[in-house]
Amino acid sequence: MSVAFIEGGFMSKGKKWVALVLAVALVLAVALTGCASKTDTGTSDTTGNTTKTVTLKTIEPGKLLVGSDTAFPPFESMNGNVAEGFDVDLMKAIGEKLGLEVTFKTEIFDTLIPTLKAGGKFDVIASGMTIKPDRQLEIDFSDPYYDSNQSLVMKKGTTYTGPEQLSGKKVGVQSGTTGEAWAKENVTGATLVPFKNATDAFAALQAGNVDAVVNDLPVSTELLKDDDRGLAIVAQIPTGEQYGFGVSKDNPDLTAAINKALAEIKSDGTYNDIYQKWFGILPE
Ligand code: GLN
């Protein structure tokens, strides 16, 4: 806030009036700013004497709308009509730090980036989304929050010898994912069958409509943990991926605020608690 100084020791009657009006205006301005900052959903950076408050721009004031393919456990899945999972809890913890109420909205994975870019539907993507250079041309990503790899899933008892084994076979992938990209690059002579989400791809594998599925390793591990589907992870594919939260390039303040909140929940132990809750172990 800039404050105009009234110069001079002695003032005429007129000048005194001006001074009084300015003083009242100043008191009002301070009071109003004080009120506004209470509903500010921003972050404060204290550098020396100046405190800069950034008001976060979100679609609905006080809320953080999150776009997510909620069929990707343990990162996000629907329990009735309530979203739950590692990403959901992380986003809620971040929302708490930012003073924003978090609401998840289900979207097909493939449409998340174009919908975020178009604007108006959600402020952030939290969907086990891998940070990738081609995606970074479209949207910004937060700092990485989870390390991941790919997996190949086939009928239990299958011995996998390498990608050539898939030649002439039907390989299920989730549209627009890094698993699909891996299959396109590494599997020749197979028919890639796209699915809208991971659970549909697994159902097709179980039904014998495809011969294999390429999918993020932690999600395959989770989906097969009950071991009653007759399916198994036959290969781990070390792609060295990292997940990040996606934000519009028009909203860099939100990305910065999410990064700051993420760093805070990492250092105060909240991240570890959430990790342990969903993965049963602490991060390495
Ligand atoms: N991590 C993968 C990707 O970003 C898959 C994400 C997902 O299916 N939700 O492409």
PDB file of C-alpha atoms and ligand atoms in Angstrom:
ATOM      1  CA  MET A   1       0.000   0.000   0.000  1.00  0.00           C
ATOM      2  CA  SER A   2       1.376   3.421  -0.811  1.00  0.00           C
ATOM      3  CA  VAL A   3       0.947   6.156   1.785  1.00  0.00           C
ATOM      4  CA  ALA A   4       0.956   9.813   0.758  1.00  0.00           C
ATOM      5  CA  PHE A   5       2.831  11.990   3.188  1.00  0.00           C
ATOM      6  CA  ILE A   6       1.592  15.420   4.024  1.00  0.00           C
ATOM      7  CA  GLU A   7       4.553  17.740   4.101  1.00  0.00           C
ATOM      8  CA  GLY A   8       5.143  20.838   6.099  1.00  0.00           C
ATOM      9  CA  GLY A   9       4.811  21.620   9.785  1.00  0.00           C
ATOM     10  CA  PHE A  10       2.226  24.367   9.773  1.00  0.00           C
ATOM     11  CA  MET A  11      -0.982  23.904   7.858  1.00  0.00           C
ATOM     12  CA  SER A  12      -3.682  26.313   6.869  1.00  0.00           C
ATOM     13  CA  LYS A  13      -7.297  25.528   7.845  1.00  0.00           C
ATOM     14  CA  GLY A  14      -7.958  24.181   4.324  1.00  0.00           C
ATOM     15  CA  LYS A  15      -4.895  22.007   4.412  1.00  0.00           C
ATOM     16  CA  LYS A  16      -5.933  20.653   7.816  1.00  0.00           C
ATOM     17  CA  TRP A  17      -9.209  19.521   6.292  1.00  0.00           C
ATOM     18  CA  VAL A  18      -7.385  17.797   3.482  1.00  0.00           C
ATOM     19  CA  ALA A  19      -5.106  16.160   6.057  1.00  0.00           C
ATOM     20  CA  LEU A  20      -8.099  14.987   8.080  1.00  0.00           C
ATOM     21  CA  VAL A  21      -9.858  13.529   5.058  1.00  0.00           C
ATOM     22  CA  LEU A  22      -6.651  11.760   4.000  1.00  0.00           C
ATOM     23  CA  ALA A  23      -6.126  10.410   7.498  1.00  0.00           C
ATOM     24  CA  VAL A  24      -9.670   9.027   7.638  1.00  0.00           C
ATOM     25  CA  ALA A  25      -9.213   7.518   4.163  1.00  0.00           C
ATOM     26  CA  LEU A  26      -5.963   5.920   5.312  1.00  0.00           C
ATOM     27  CA  VAL A  27      -7.568   4.403   8.424  1.00  0.00           C
ATOM     28  CA  LEU A  28     -10.434   3.063   6.288  1.00  0.00           C
ATOM     29  CA  ALA A  29      -8.026   1.617   3.715  1.00  0.00           C
ATOM     30  CA  VAL A  30      -6.045  -0.158   6.415  1.00  0.00           C
ATOM     31  CA  ALA A  31      -9.241  -1.481   8.010  1.00  0.00           C
ATOM     32  CA  LEU A  32     -10.593  -2.723   4.680  1.00  0.00           C
ATOM     33  CA  THR A  33      -7.310  -4.370   3.716  1.00  0.00           C
ATOM     34  CA  GLY A  34      -7.308  -6.032   7.112  1.00  0.00           C
ATOM     35  CA  CYS A  35     -10.788  -7.423   6.466  1.00  0.00           C
ATOM     36  CA  ALA A  36      -9.967  -8.546   2.941  1.00  0.00           C
ATOM     37  CA  SER A  37      -6.883 -10.460   3.994  1.00  0.00           C
ATOM     38  CA  LYS A  38      -9.015 -12.574   6.319  1.00  0.00           C
ATOM     39  CA  THR A  39     -10.757 -14.088   3.341  1.00  0.00           C
ATOM     40  CA  ASP A  40      -7.571 -14.102   1.324  1.00  0.00           C
ATOM     41  CA  THR A  41      -6.750 -17.580   0.286  1.00  0.00           C
ATOM     42  CA  GLY A  42      -3.210 -16.667  -0.564  1.00  0.00           C
ATOM     43  CA  THR A  43       0.191 -17.240   0.862  1.00  0.00           C
ATOM     44  CA  SER A  44       2.284 -14.735   2.683  1.00  0.00           C
ATOM     45  CA  ASP A  45       5.959 -14.318   2.067  1.00  0.00           C
ATOM     46  CA  THR A  46       7.774 -12.325   4.655  1.00  0.00           C
ATOM     47  CA  THR A  47      10.895 -10.692   3.327  1.00  0.00           C
ATOM     48  CA  GLY A  48      12.448  -8.230   5.739  1.00  0.00           C
ATOM     49  CA  ASN A  49       9.750  -5.765   6.678  1.00  0.00           C
ATOM     50  CA  THR A  50       7.359  -6.287   3.806  1.00  0.00           C
ATOM     51  CA  THR A  51       4.696  -8.950   3.786  1.00  0.00           C
ATOM     52  CA  LYS A  52       3.351  -9.779   0.343  1.00  0.00           C
ATOM     53  CA  THR A  53      -0.043 -11.430   0.284  1.00  0.00           C
ATOM     54  CA  VAL A  54      -0.996 -13.169  -2.924  1.00  0.00           C
ATOM     55  CA  THR A  55      -4.691 -13.684  -3.453  1.00  0.00           C
ATOM     56  CA  LEU A  56      -5.180 -16.975  -5.215  1.00  0.00           C
ATOM     57  CA  LYS A  57      -7.348 -17.020  -8.287  1.00  0.00           C
ATOM     58  CA  THR A  58      -9.721 -19.990  -8.273  1.00  0.00           C
ATOM     59  CA  ILE A  59     -12.908 -20.662 -10.228  1.00  0.00           C
ATOM     60  CA  GLU A  60     -15.104 -20.542  -7.124  1.00  0.00           C
ATOM     61  CA  PRO A  61     -13.829 -18.262  -4.345  1.00  0.00           C
ATOM     62  CA  GLY A  62     -12.664 -20.221  -1.306  1.00  0.00           C
ATOM     63  CA  LYS A  63     -12.700 -23.492  -3.216  1.00  0.00           C
ATOM     64  CA  LEU A  64     -10.156 -25.592  -5.047  1.00  0.00           C
ATOM     65  CA  LEU A  65     -11.817 -27.681  -7.751  1.00  0.00           C
ATOM     66  CA  VAL A  66      -9.768 -30.732  -8.688  1.00  0.00           C
ATOM     67  CA  GLY A  67     -10.102 -32.673 -11.950  1.00  0.00           C
ATOM     68  CA  SER A  68      -9.250 -36.365 -11.637  1.00  0.00           C
ATOM     69  CA  ASP A  69      -9.729 -39.754 -13.259  1.00  0.00           C
ATOM     70  CA  THR A  70     -11.127 -41.315 -10.100  1.00  0.00           C
ATOM     71  CA  ALA A  71     -10.617 -44.941 -11.146  1.00  0.00           C
ATOM     72  CA  PHE A  72      -6.926 -45.109 -10.262  1.00  0.00           C
ATOM     73  CA  PRO A  73      -6.481 -46.578  -6.784  1.00  0.00           C
ATOM     74  CA  PRO A  74      -4.744 -46.013  -4.430  1.00  0.00           C
ATOM     75  CA  PHE A  75      -4.319 -42.485  -5.821  1.00  0.00           C
ATOM     76  CA  GLU A  76      -7.997 -41.773  -6.428  1.00  0.00           C
ATOM     77  CA  SER A  77     -11.126 -43.872  -6.459  1.00  0.00           C
ATOM     78  CA  MET A  78     -14.785 -43.415  -5.628  1.00  0.00           C
ATOM     79  CA  ASN A  79     -16.184 -44.741  -2.384  1.00  0.00           C
ATOM     80  CA  GLY A  80     -19.868 -44.272  -3.159  1.00  0.00           C
ATOM     81  CA  ASN A  81     -19.902 -40.681  -4.328  1.00  0.00           C
ATOM     82  CA  VAL A  82     -16.892 -39.629  -2.249  1.00  0.00           C
ATOM     83  CA  ALA A  83     -13.421 -39.497  -3.800  1.00  0.00           C
ATOM     84  CA  GLU A  84     -10.649 -41.030  -1.688  1.00  0.00           C
ATOM     85  CA  GLY A  85      -6.981 -41.884  -2.068  1.00  0.00           C
ATOM     86  CA  PHE A  86      -3.420 -40.653  -1.748  1.00  0.00           C
ATOM     87  CA  ASP A  87      -3.907 -37.749  -4.183  1.00  0.00           C
ATOM     88  CA  VAL A  88      -7.211 -36.852  -2.522  1.00  0.00           C
ATOM     89  CA  ASP A  89      -5.662 -36.661   0.959  1.00  0.00           C
ATOM     90  CA  LEU A  90      -2.636 -34.738  -0.338  1.00  0.00           C
ATOM     91  CA  MET A  91      -4.889 -32.237  -2.110  1.00  0.00           C
ATOM     92  CA  LYS A  92      -7.016 -31.837   1.042  1.00  0.00           C
ATOM     93  CA  ALA A  93      -3.894 -31.202   3.156  1.00  0.00           C
ATOM     94  CA  ILE A  94      -2.683 -28.662   0.597  1.00  0.00           C
ATOM     95  CA  GLY A  95      -6.149 -27.059   0.493  1.00  0.00           C
ATOM     96  CA  GLU A  96      -6.069 -26.741   4.277  1.00  0.00           C
ATOM     97  CA  LYS A  97      -2.749 -24.875   4.111  1.00  0.00           C
ATOM     98  CA  LEU A  98      -4.172 -22.544   1.462  1.00  0.00           C
ATOM     99  CA  GLY A  99      -7.519 -22.010   3.179  1.00  0.00           C
ATOM    100  CA  LEU A 100      -9.362 -23.594   0.255  1.00  0.00           C
ATOM    101  CA  GLU A 101     -12.046 -26.252   0.379  1.00  0.00           C
ATOM    102  CA  VAL A 102     -11.137 -29.119  -1.944  1.00  0.00           C
ATOM    103  CA  THR A 103     -13.719 -30.756  -4.234  1.00  0.00           C
ATOM    104  CA  PHE A 104     -12.843 -33.594  -6.634  1.00  0.00           C
ATOM    105  CA  LYS A 105     -14.545 -33.821 -10.034  1.00  0.00           C
ATOM    106  CA  THR A 106     -14.359 -37.003 -12.084  1.00  0.00           C
ATOM    107  CA  GLU A 107     -13.017 -36.650 -15.630  1.00  0.00           C
ATOM    108  CA  ILE A 108     -11.701 -39.109 -18.196  1.00  0.00           C
ATOM    109  CA  PHE A 109      -7.886 -38.993 -17.997  1.00  0.00           C
ATOM    110  CA  ASP A 110      -7.473 -38.145 -21.656  1.00  0.00           C
ATOM    111  CA  THR A 111      -9.606 -34.988 -21.337  1.00  0.00           C
ATOM    112  CA  LEU A 112      -7.966 -33.583 -18.186  1.00  0.00           C
ATOM    113  CA  ILE A 113      -5.345 -31.387 -19.867  1.00  0.00           C
ATOM    114  CA  PRO A 114      -7.608 -29.907 -22.592  1.00  0.00           C
ATOM    115  CA  THR A 115     -10.355 -29.244 -20.021  1.00  0.00           C
ATOM    116  CA  LEU A 116      -7.938 -27.541 -17.606  1.00  0.00           C
ATOM    117  CA  LYS A 117      -6.605 -25.423 -20.485  1.00  0.00           C
ATOM    118  CA  ALA A 118     -10.097 -24.453 -21.599  1.00  0.00           C
ATOM    119  CA  GLY A 119     -10.760 -23.187 -18.054  1.00  0.00           C
ATOM    120  CA  GLY A 120     -13.892 -22.901 -15.923  1.00  0.00           C
ATOM    121  CA  LYS A 121     -14.289 -26.496 -14.774  1.00  0.00           C
ATOM    122  CA  PHE A 122     -11.464 -27.187 -12.320  1.00  0.00           C
ATOM    123  CA  ASP A 123      -8.379 -25.372 -11.020  1.00  0.00           C
ATOM    124  CA  VAL A 124      -5.955 -28.255 -10.682  1.00  0.00           C
ATOM    125  CA  ILE A 125      -5.372 -31.809 -11.906  1.00  0.00           C
ATOM    126  CA  ALA A 126      -4.579 -34.471  -9.286  1.00  0.00           C
ATOM    127  CA  SER A 127      -4.673 -37.754 -11.135  1.00  0.00           C
ATOM    128  CA  GLY A 128      -1.455 -39.710 -10.799  1.00  0.00           C
ATOM    129  CA  MET A 129      -0.299 -37.628 -13.737  1.00  0.00           C
ATOM    130  CA  THR A 130       3.300 -38.035 -14.847  1.00  0.00           C
ATOM    131  CA  ILE A 131       5.311 -34.878 -15.444  1.00  0.00           C
ATOM    132  CA  LYS A 132       6.306 -35.068 -19.116  1.00  0.00           C
ATOM    133  CA  PRO A 133       7.910 -32.524 -21.465  1.00  0.00           C
ATOM    134  CA  ASP A 134       5.042 -32.633 -24.005  1.00  0.00           C
ATOM    135  CA  ARG A 135       2.510 -32.032 -21.210  1.00  0.00           C
ATOM    136  CA  GLN A 136       4.670 -29.206 -19.835  1.00  0.00           C
ATOM    137  CA  LEU A 137       4.128 -27.371 -23.109  1.00  0.00           C
ATOM    138  CA  GLU A 138       0.392 -27.369 -22.325  1.00  0.00           C
ATOM    139  CA  ILE A 139       0.186 -26.898 -18.552  1.00  0.00           C
ATOM    140  CA  ASP A 140       2.421 -26.261 -15.548  1.00  0.00           C
ATOM    141  CA  PHE A 141       3.202 -28.932 -12.975  1.00  0.00           C
ATOM    142  CA  SER A 142       3.841 -28.709  -9.265  1.00  0.00           C
ATOM    143  CA  ASP A 143       7.030 -30.182  -7.852  1.00  0.00           C
ATOM    144  CA  PRO A 144       6.983 -33.998  -8.060  1.00  0.00           C
ATOM    145  CA  TYR A 145       5.110 -35.751  -5.255  1.00  0.00           C
ATOM    146  CA  TYR A 146       5.442 -39.465  -6.130  1.00  0.00           C
ATOM    147  CA  ASP A 147       7.913 -41.688  -8.050  1.00  0.00           C
ATOM    148  CA  SER A 148       6.381 -44.328 -10.302  1.00  0.00           C
ATOM    149  CA  ASN A 149       7.054 -46.973 -12.953  1.00  0.00           C
ATOM    150  CA  GLN A 150       5.046 -49.043 -15.423  1.00  0.00           C
ATOM    151  CA  SER A 151       3.978 -52.672 -15.192  1.00  0.00           C
ATOM    152  CA  LEU A 152       2.803 -55.391 -17.528  1.00  0.00           C
ATOM    153  CA  VAL A 153      -0.131 -57.463 -16.329  1.00  0.00           C
ATOM    154  CA  MET A 154      -1.174 -60.802 -17.857  1.00  0.00           C
ATOM    155  CA  LYS A 155      -3.033 -63.941 -16.825  1.00  0.00           C
ATOM    156  CA  LYS A 156      -1.503 -65.511 -13.722  1.00  0.00           C
ATOM    157  CA  GLY A 157       1.083 -68.171 -14.552  1.00  0.00           C
ATOM    158  CA  THR A 158       2.286 -66.470 -17.773  1.00  0.00           C
ATOM    159  CA  THR A 159       6.059 -66.242 -18.080  1.00  0.00           C
ATOM    160  CA  TYR A 160       7.014 -62.996 -19.749  1.00  0.00           C
ATOM    161  CA  THR A 161      10.209 -63.006 -21.800  1.00  0.00           C
ATOM    162  CA  GLY A 162      10.103 -59.563 -23.445  1.00  0.00           C
ATOM    163  CA  PRO A 163       8.052 -57.207 -25.639  1.00  0.00           C
ATOM    164  CA  GLU A 164       8.381 -59.554 -28.686  1.00  0.00           C
ATOM    165  CA  GLN A 165       6.112 -61.982 -26.813  1.00  0.00           C
ATOM    166  CA  LEU A 166       3.300 -59.471 -27.311  1.00  0.00           C
ATOM    167  CA  SER A 167       3.607 -59.467 -31.086  1.00  0.00           C
ATOM    168  CA  GLY A 168       0.272 -60.445 -32.633  1.00  0.00           C
ATOM    169  CA  LYS A 169      -1.451 -59.992 -29.253  1.00  0.00           C
ATOM    170  CA  LYS A 170      -3.987 -57.474 -27.984  1.00  0.00           C
ATOM    171  CA  VAL A 171      -2.498 -55.108 -25.448  1.00  0.00           C
ATOM    172  CA  GLY A 172      -4.831 -52.973 -23.336  1.00  0.00           C
ATOM    173  CA  VAL A 173      -3.737 -49.449 -22.457  1.00  0.00           C
ATOM    174  CA  GLN A 174      -5.369 -46.415 -20.924  1.00  0.00           C
ATOM    175  CA  SER A 175      -5.850 -43.652 -23.515  1.00  0.00           C
ATOM    176  CA  GLY A 176      -3.451 -40.763 -23.335  1.00  0.00           C
ATOM    177  CA  THR A 177      -1.231 -42.270 -20.639  1.00  0.00           C
ATOM    178  CA  THR A 178       2.472 -42.933 -20.311  1.00  0.00           C
ATOM    179  CA  GLY A 179       1.610 -46.660 -20.366  1.00  0.00           C
ATOM    180  CA  GLU A 180       0.140 -46.189 -23.845  1.00  0.00           C
ATOM    181  CA  ALA A 181       3.239 -44.217 -24.888  1.00  0.00           C
ATOM    182  CA  TRP A 182       5.521 -47.004 -23.613  1.00  0.00           C
ATOM    183  CA  ALA A 183       3.539 -49.651 -25.528  1.00  0.00           C
ATOM    184  CA  LYS A 184       3.615 -47.579 -28.735  1.00  0.00           C
ATOM    185  CA  GLU A 185       7.391 -47.246 -28.489  1.00  0.00           C
ATOM    186  CA  ASN A 186       8.316 -50.716 -27.288  1.00  0.00           C
ATOM    187  CA  VAL A 187       5.796 -53.215 -28.551  1.00  0.00           C
ATOM    188  CA  THR A 188       5.797 -54.013 -32.249  1.00  0.00           C
ATOM    189  CA  GLY A 189       3.253 -56.107 -34.071  1.00  0.00           C
ATOM    190  CA  ALA A 190       0.627 -55.923 -31.298  1.00  0.00           C
ATOM    191  CA  THR A 191      -2.809 -54.322 -31.467  1.00  0.00           C
ATOM    192  CA  LEU A 192      -3.114 -51.640 -28.812  1.00  0.00           C
ATOM    193  CA  VAL A 193      -6.615 -51.498 -27.385  1.00  0.00           C
ATOM    194  CA  PRO A 194      -7.391 -48.167 -25.676  1.00  0.00           C
ATOM    195  CA  PHE A 195      -9.561 -47.971 -22.538  1.00  0.00           C
ATOM    196  CA  LYS A 196     -10.890 -44.923 -20.788  1.00  0.00           C
ATOM    197  CA  ASN A 197      -9.519 -46.009 -17.419  1.00  0.00           C
ATOM    198  CA  ALA A 198      -7.346 -48.620 -15.722  1.00  0.00           C
ATOM    199  CA  THR A 199     -10.211 -50.545 -14.109  1.00  0.00           C
ATOM    200  CA  ASP A 200     -11.894 -51.061 -17.512  1.00  0.00           C
ATOM    201  CA  ALA A 201      -8.590 -52.330 -18.959  1.00  0.00           C
ATOM    202  CA  PHE A 202      -8.238 -54.848 -16.109  1.00  0.00           C
ATOM    203  CA  ALA A 203     -11.846 -56.011 -16.544  1.00  0.00           C
ATOM    204  CA  ALA A 204     -11.160 -56.636 -20.252  1.00  0.00           C
ATOM    205  CA  LEU A 205      -8.013 -58.617 -19.386  1.00  0.00           C
ATOM    206  CA  GLN A 206      -9.934 -60.703 -16.880  1.00  0.00           C
ATOM    207  CA  ALA A 207     -12.650 -61.355 -19.479  1.00  0.00           C
ATOM    208  CA  GLY A 208     -10.008 -62.429 -22.008  1.00  0.00           C
ATOM    209  CA  ASN A 209     -10.747 -59.544 -24.415  1.00  0.00           C
ATOM    210  CA  VAL A 210      -7.100 -58.448 -24.305  1.00  0.00           C
ATOM    211  CA  ASP A 211      -3.945 -60.493 -23.612  1.00  0.00           C
ATOM    212  CA  ALA A 212      -2.001 -57.978 -21.546  1.00  0.00           C
ATOM    213  CA  VAL A 213      -2.354 -54.549 -19.953  1.00  0.00           C
ATOM    214  CA  VAL A 214       0.331 -51.891 -19.520  1.00  0.00           C
ATOM    215  CA  ASN A 215      -0.401 -49.736 -16.482  1.00  0.00           C
ATOM    216  CA  ASP A 216       1.287 -47.709 -13.714  1.00  0.00           C
ATOM    217  CA  LEU A 217       2.917 -50.183 -11.301  1.00  0.00           C
ATOM    218  CA  PRO A 218       1.476 -48.906  -7.988  1.00  0.00           C
ATOM    219  CA  VAL A 219      -2.047 -49.021  -9.429  1.00  0.00           C
ATOM    220  CA  SER A 220      -1.610 -52.550 -10.813  1.00  0.00           C
ATOM    221  CA  THR A 221      -0.254 -53.603  -7.411  1.00  0.00           C
ATOM    222  CA  GLU A 222      -3.319 -52.140  -5.699  1.00  0.00           C
ATOM    223  CA  LEU A 223      -5.850 -53.541  -8.184  1.00  0.00           C
ATOM    224  CA  LEU A 224      -4.365 -57.038  -7.936  1.00  0.00           C
ATOM    225  CA  LYS A 225      -3.709 -57.136  -4.229  1.00  0.00           C
ATOM    226  CA  ASP A 226      -6.759 -59.252  -3.432  1.00  0.00           C
ATOM    227  CA  ASP A 227      -5.400 -61.828  -5.842  1.00  0.00           C
ATOM    228  CA  ASP A 228      -8.764 -63.232  -6.901  1.00  0.00           C
ATOM    229  CA  ARG A 229      -8.785 -61.993 -10.486  1.00  0.00           C
ATOM    230  CA  GLY A 230      -6.450 -64.602 -11.966  1.00  0.00           C
ATOM    231  CA  LEU A 231      -4.095 -61.829 -13.071  1.00  0.00           C
ATOM    232  CA  ALA A 232      -0.500 -61.060 -12.164  1.00  0.00           C
ATOM    233  CA  ILE A 233       2.179 -58.434 -12.703  1.00  0.00           C
ATOM    234  CA  VAL A 234       4.518 -60.332 -15.043  1.00  0.00           C
ATOM    235  CA  ALA A 235       7.016 -57.495 -15.495  1.00  0.00           C
ATOM    236  CA  GLN A 236       7.972 -54.237 -13.854  1.00  0.00           C
ATOM    237  CA  ILE A 237       8.976 -51.615 -16.400  1.00  0.00           C
ATOM    238  CA  PRO A 238      11.389 -49.031 -14.951  1.00  0.00           C
ATOM    239  CA  THR A 239      10.267 -45.838 -16.685  1.00  0.00           C
ATOM    240  CA  GLY A 240      11.323 -43.565 -13.783  1.00  0.00           C
ATOM    241  CA  GLU A 241       8.191 -41.393 -13.814  1.00  0.00           C
ATOM    242  CA  GLN A 242       7.241 -38.686 -11.345  1.00  0.00           C
ATOM    243  CA  TYR A 243       3.720 -37.503 -10.630  1.00  0.00           C
ATOM    244  CA  GLY A 244       2.875 -33.808 -10.305  1.00  0.00           C
ATOM    245  CA  PHE A 245      -0.262 -31.715  -9.891  1.00  0.00           C
ATOM    246  CA  GLY A 246      -1.272 -29.866 -13.064  1.00  0.00           C
ATOM    247  CA  VAL A 247      -2.155 -26.174 -13.082  1.00  0.00           C
ATOM    248  CA  SER A 248      -3.032 -23.793 -15.913  1.00  0.00           C
ATOM    249  CA  LYS A 249      -0.138 -21.740 -17.265  1.00  0.00           C
ATOM    250  CA  ASP A 250      -2.390 -18.715 -16.584  1.00  0.00           C
ATOM    251  CA  ASN A 251      -2.248 -19.347 -12.834  1.00  0.00           C
ATOM    252  CA  PRO A 252       1.428 -19.418 -11.742  1.00  0.00           C
ATOM    253  CA  ASP A 253       0.520 -18.095  -8.266  1.00  0.00           C
ATOM    254  CA  LEU A 254      -1.528 -21.237  -7.665  1.00  0.00           C
ATOM    255  CA  THR A 255       1.371 -23.478  -8.741  1.00  0.00           C
ATOM    256  CA  ALA A 256       3.722 -21.591  -6.400  1.00  0.00           C
ATOM    257  CA  ALA A 257       1.222 -21.824  -3.523  1.00  0.00           C
ATOM    258  CA  ILE A 258       0.753 -25.575  -4.072  1.00  0.00           C
ATOM    259  CA  ASN A 259       4.534 -26.078  -4.098  1.00  0.00           C
ATOM    260  CA  LYS A 260       4.903 -24.144  -0.865  1.00  0.00           C
ATOM    261  CA  ALA A 261       2.094 -26.130   0.793  1.00  0.00           C
ATOM    262  CA  LEU A 262       3.558 -29.411  -0.520  1.00  0.00           C
ATOM    263  CA  ALA A 263       6.958 -28.533   0.980  1.00  0.00           C
ATOM    264  CA  GLU A 264       5.238 -27.723   4.278  1.00  0.00           C
ATOM    265  CA  ILE A 265       3.298 -30.983   4.456  1.00  0.00           C
ATOM    266  CA  LYS A 266       6.516 -32.851   3.623  1.00  0.00           C
ATOM    267  CA  SER A 267       8.434 -31.200   6.431  1.00  0.00           C
ATOM    268  CA  ASP A 268       5.675 -31.353   9.061  1.00  0.00           C
ATOM    269  CA  GLY A 269       5.092 -35.105   8.621  1.00  0.00           C
ATOM    270  CA  THR A 270       1.620 -34.885   7.030  1.00  0.00           C
ATOM    271  CA  TYR A 271       2.927 -36.265   3.713  1.00  0.00           C
ATOM    272  CA  ASN A 272       4.456 -39.300   5.470  1.00  0.00           C
ATOM    273  CA  ASP A 273       1.238 -39.985   7.376  1.00  0.00           C
ATOM    274  CA  ILE A 274      -0.776 -39.895   4.151  1.00  0.00           C
ATOM    275  CA  TYR A 275       1.811 -42.074   2.358  1.00  0.00           C
ATOM    276  CA  GLN A 276       1.709 -44.653   5.142  1.00  0.00           C
ATOM    277  CA  LYS A 277      -2.095 -44.646   5.128  1.00  0.00           C
ATOM    278  CA  TRP A 278      -2.301 -45.527   1.412  1.00  0.00           C
ATOM    279  CA  PHE A 279       0.871 -47.570   0.823  1.00  0.00           C
ATOM    280  CA  GLY A 280       1.327 -49.179   4.240  1.00  0.00           C
ATOM    281  CA  ILE A 281       4.986 -48.109   4.357  1.00  0.00           C
ATOM    282  CA  LEU A 282       6.949 -44.881   4.650  1.00  0.00           C
ATOM    283  CA  PRO A 283       8.482 -43.301   1.525  1.00  0.00           C
ATOM    284  CA  GLU A 284      12.139 -44.212   0.888  1.00  0.00           C
TER     285      GLU A 284
HETATM  286  N1  GLN B   1       0.863 -41.829 -14.803  1.00  0.00           N
HETATM  287  C1  GLN B   1       0.191 -42.100 -16.036  1.00  0.00           C
HETATM  288  C2  GLN B   1       0.192 -40.873 -16.903  1.00  0.00           C
HETATM  289  O1  GLN B   1       0.399 -39.810 -16.432  1.00  0.00           O
HETATM  290  C3  GLN B   1      -1.227 -42.624 -15.850  1.00  0.00           C
HETATM  291  C4  GLN B   1      -2.108 -41.700 -15.103  1.00  0.00           C
HETATM  292  C5  GLN B   1      -3.540 -42.158 -14.953  1.00  0.00           C
HETATM  293  O2  GLN B   1      -3.984 -43.054 -15.635  1.00  0.00           O
HETATM  294  N2  GLN B   1      -4.296 -41.554 -14.089  1.00  0.00           N
HETATM  295  O3  GLN B   1      -0.017 -40.962 -18.077  1.00  0.00           O
END
